[in-house]
Each structure stands twice: as structure tokens, then as C-alpha cells.
Amino acid sequence: MSADRVGLSTMKQWVIRRIQSHQGLSLSSYRMIGDARLAALLRVSLRIKAWRLQVLHRINNMG
């Protein structure tokens, strides 16, 4: 559980850095898309979690 939380916060920082370094994005538009960005981040983290489970499942089935 704590490892997932650490991964999520790291990913959140990465996304924030990506958005901040994105050219032509003003602070006001950055604030406006904040909620959408967090929702997208949640979806991505869930997708990654599902993908990780799939990979683990495949590895377990191999052995």
C-alpha cells in the first residue's frame, strides 16, 4: 500500500513537472486544468496498476 502511494506521488510530481515545463501554458490555464489533470492521473495510475497485475500474473503462470 505504501509503495503504491510513493509511486503515485512520484508520478504526480512527474506530471506536474511535465505540465510546468510545457511551453505556452500560462498559470491560469494550468489552474483550470488542475482537476482534469488529477482525474487523468488517477486513471493512468489505475491503468498502470492493472497492467502491473497482468504482468505479474503472466510471470506467475510461466513458472
PDB file of C-alpha atoms in Angstrom:
ATOM      1  CA  MET A   1       0.000   0.000   0.000  1.00  0.00           C
ATOM      2  CA  SER A   2       2.716   2.474   0.971  1.00  0.00           C
ATOM      3  CA  ALA A   3       4.755   1.547  -2.131  1.00  0.00           C
ATOM      4  CA  ASP A   4       1.737   2.373  -4.295  1.00  0.00           C
ATOM      5  CA  ARG A   5       1.360   5.706  -2.538  1.00  0.00           C
ATOM      6  CA  VAL A   6       5.052   6.505  -3.120  1.00  0.00           C
ATOM      7  CA  GLY A   7       4.707   5.587  -6.792  1.00  0.00           C
ATOM      8  CA  LEU A   8       1.613   7.755  -7.134  1.00  0.00           C
ATOM      9  CA  SER A   9       3.279  10.792  -5.550  1.00  0.00           C
ATOM     10  CA  THR A  10       6.348  10.329  -7.754  1.00  0.00           C
ATOM     11  CA  MET A  11       4.126  10.111 -10.810  1.00  0.00           C
ATOM     12  CA  LYS A  12       2.185  13.182  -9.665  1.00  0.00           C
ATOM     13  CA  GLN A  13       5.449  15.160  -9.354  1.00  0.00           C
ATOM     14  CA  TRP A  14       6.494  13.969 -12.811  1.00  0.00           C
ATOM     15  CA  VAL A  15       3.173  15.040 -14.343  1.00  0.00           C
ATOM     16  CA  ILE A  16       3.345  18.425 -12.611  1.00  0.00           C
ATOM     17  CA  ARG A  17       6.904  18.924 -13.886  1.00  0.00           C
ATOM     18  CA  ARG A  18       5.835  17.920 -17.404  1.00  0.00           C
ATOM     19  CA  ILE A  19       2.937  20.381 -17.335  1.00  0.00           C
ATOM     20  CA  GLN A  20       5.052  23.157 -15.818  1.00  0.00           C
ATOM     21  CA  SER A  21       7.781  22.695 -18.430  1.00  0.00           C
ATOM     22  CA  HIS A  22       5.217  22.560 -21.223  1.00  0.00           C
ATOM     23  CA  GLN A  23       5.720  25.651 -23.386  1.00  0.00           C
ATOM     24  CA  GLY A  24       2.919  28.161 -23.886  1.00  0.00           C
ATOM     25  CA  LEU A  25       0.948  27.037 -20.841  1.00  0.00           C
ATOM     26  CA  SER A  26       0.024  30.022 -18.686  1.00  0.00           C
ATOM     27  CA  LEU A  27      -0.543  29.751 -14.952  1.00  0.00           C
ATOM     28  CA  SER A  28      -4.271  30.452 -15.288  1.00  0.00           C
ATOM     29  CA  SER A  29      -4.802  27.607 -17.762  1.00  0.00           C
ATOM     30  CA  TYR A  30      -2.624  25.426 -15.525  1.00  0.00           C
ATOM     31  CA  ARG A  31      -5.025  26.115 -12.651  1.00  0.00           C
ATOM     32  CA  MET A  32      -8.056  25.478 -14.846  1.00  0.00           C
ATOM     33  CA  ILE A  33      -6.873  22.061 -15.992  1.00  0.00           C
ATOM     34  CA  GLY A  34      -5.826  21.072 -12.471  1.00  0.00           C
ATOM     35  CA  ASP A  35      -8.899  18.943 -11.773  1.00  0.00           C
ATOM     36  CA  ALA A  36      -8.837  17.262 -15.178  1.00  0.00           C
ATOM     37  CA  ARG A  37      -5.137  16.571 -14.723  1.00  0.00           C
ATOM     38  CA  LEU A  38      -5.710  14.880 -11.374  1.00  0.00           C
ATOM     39  CA  ALA A  39      -8.562  12.803 -12.803  1.00  0.00           C
ATOM     40  CA  ALA A  40      -6.349  11.740 -15.707  1.00  0.00           C
ATOM     41  CA  LEU A  41      -3.564  10.941 -13.252  1.00  0.00           C
ATOM     42  CA  LEU A  42      -5.907   8.689 -11.298  1.00  0.00           C
ATOM     43  CA  ARG A  43      -6.971   6.884 -14.467  1.00  0.00           C
ATOM     44  CA  VAL A  44      -3.346   6.417 -15.520  1.00  0.00           C
ATOM     45  CA  SER A  45      -2.325   5.091 -12.114  1.00  0.00           C
ATOM     46  CA  LEU A  46      -5.207   2.610 -12.157  1.00  0.00           C
ATOM     47  CA  ARG A  47      -4.234   1.515 -15.672  1.00  0.00           C
ATOM     48  CA  ILE A  48      -0.613   1.042 -14.569  1.00  0.00           C
ATOM     49  CA  LYS A  49      -1.756  -0.933 -11.531  1.00  0.00           C
ATOM     50  CA  ALA A  50      -3.891  -3.203 -13.729  1.00  0.00           C
ATOM     51  CA  TRP A  51      -1.025  -3.630 -16.201  1.00  0.00           C
ATOM     52  CA  ARG A  52       1.366  -4.492 -13.365  1.00  0.00           C
ATOM     53  CA  LEU A  53      -1.053  -7.143 -12.116  1.00  0.00           C
ATOM     54  CA  GLN A  54      -1.320  -8.578 -15.637  1.00  0.00           C
ATOM     55  CA  VAL A  55       2.456  -8.787 -15.925  1.00  0.00           C
ATOM     56  CA  LEU A  56       2.785 -10.432 -12.519  1.00  0.00           C
ATOM     57  CA  HIS A  57       0.036 -12.872 -13.464  1.00  0.00           C
ATOM     58  CA  ARG A  58       1.865 -13.811 -16.686  1.00  0.00           C
ATOM     59  CA  ILE A  59       5.156 -14.268 -14.833  1.00  0.00           C
ATOM     60  CA  ASN A  60       3.461 -16.489 -12.256  1.00  0.00           C
ATOM     61  CA  ASN A  61       1.836 -18.575 -14.980  1.00  0.00           C
ATOM     62  CA  MET A  62       5.181 -19.060 -16.732  1.00  0.00           C
ATOM     63  CA  GLY A  63       6.826 -20.583 -13.678  1.00  0.00           C
TER      64      GLY A  63
END
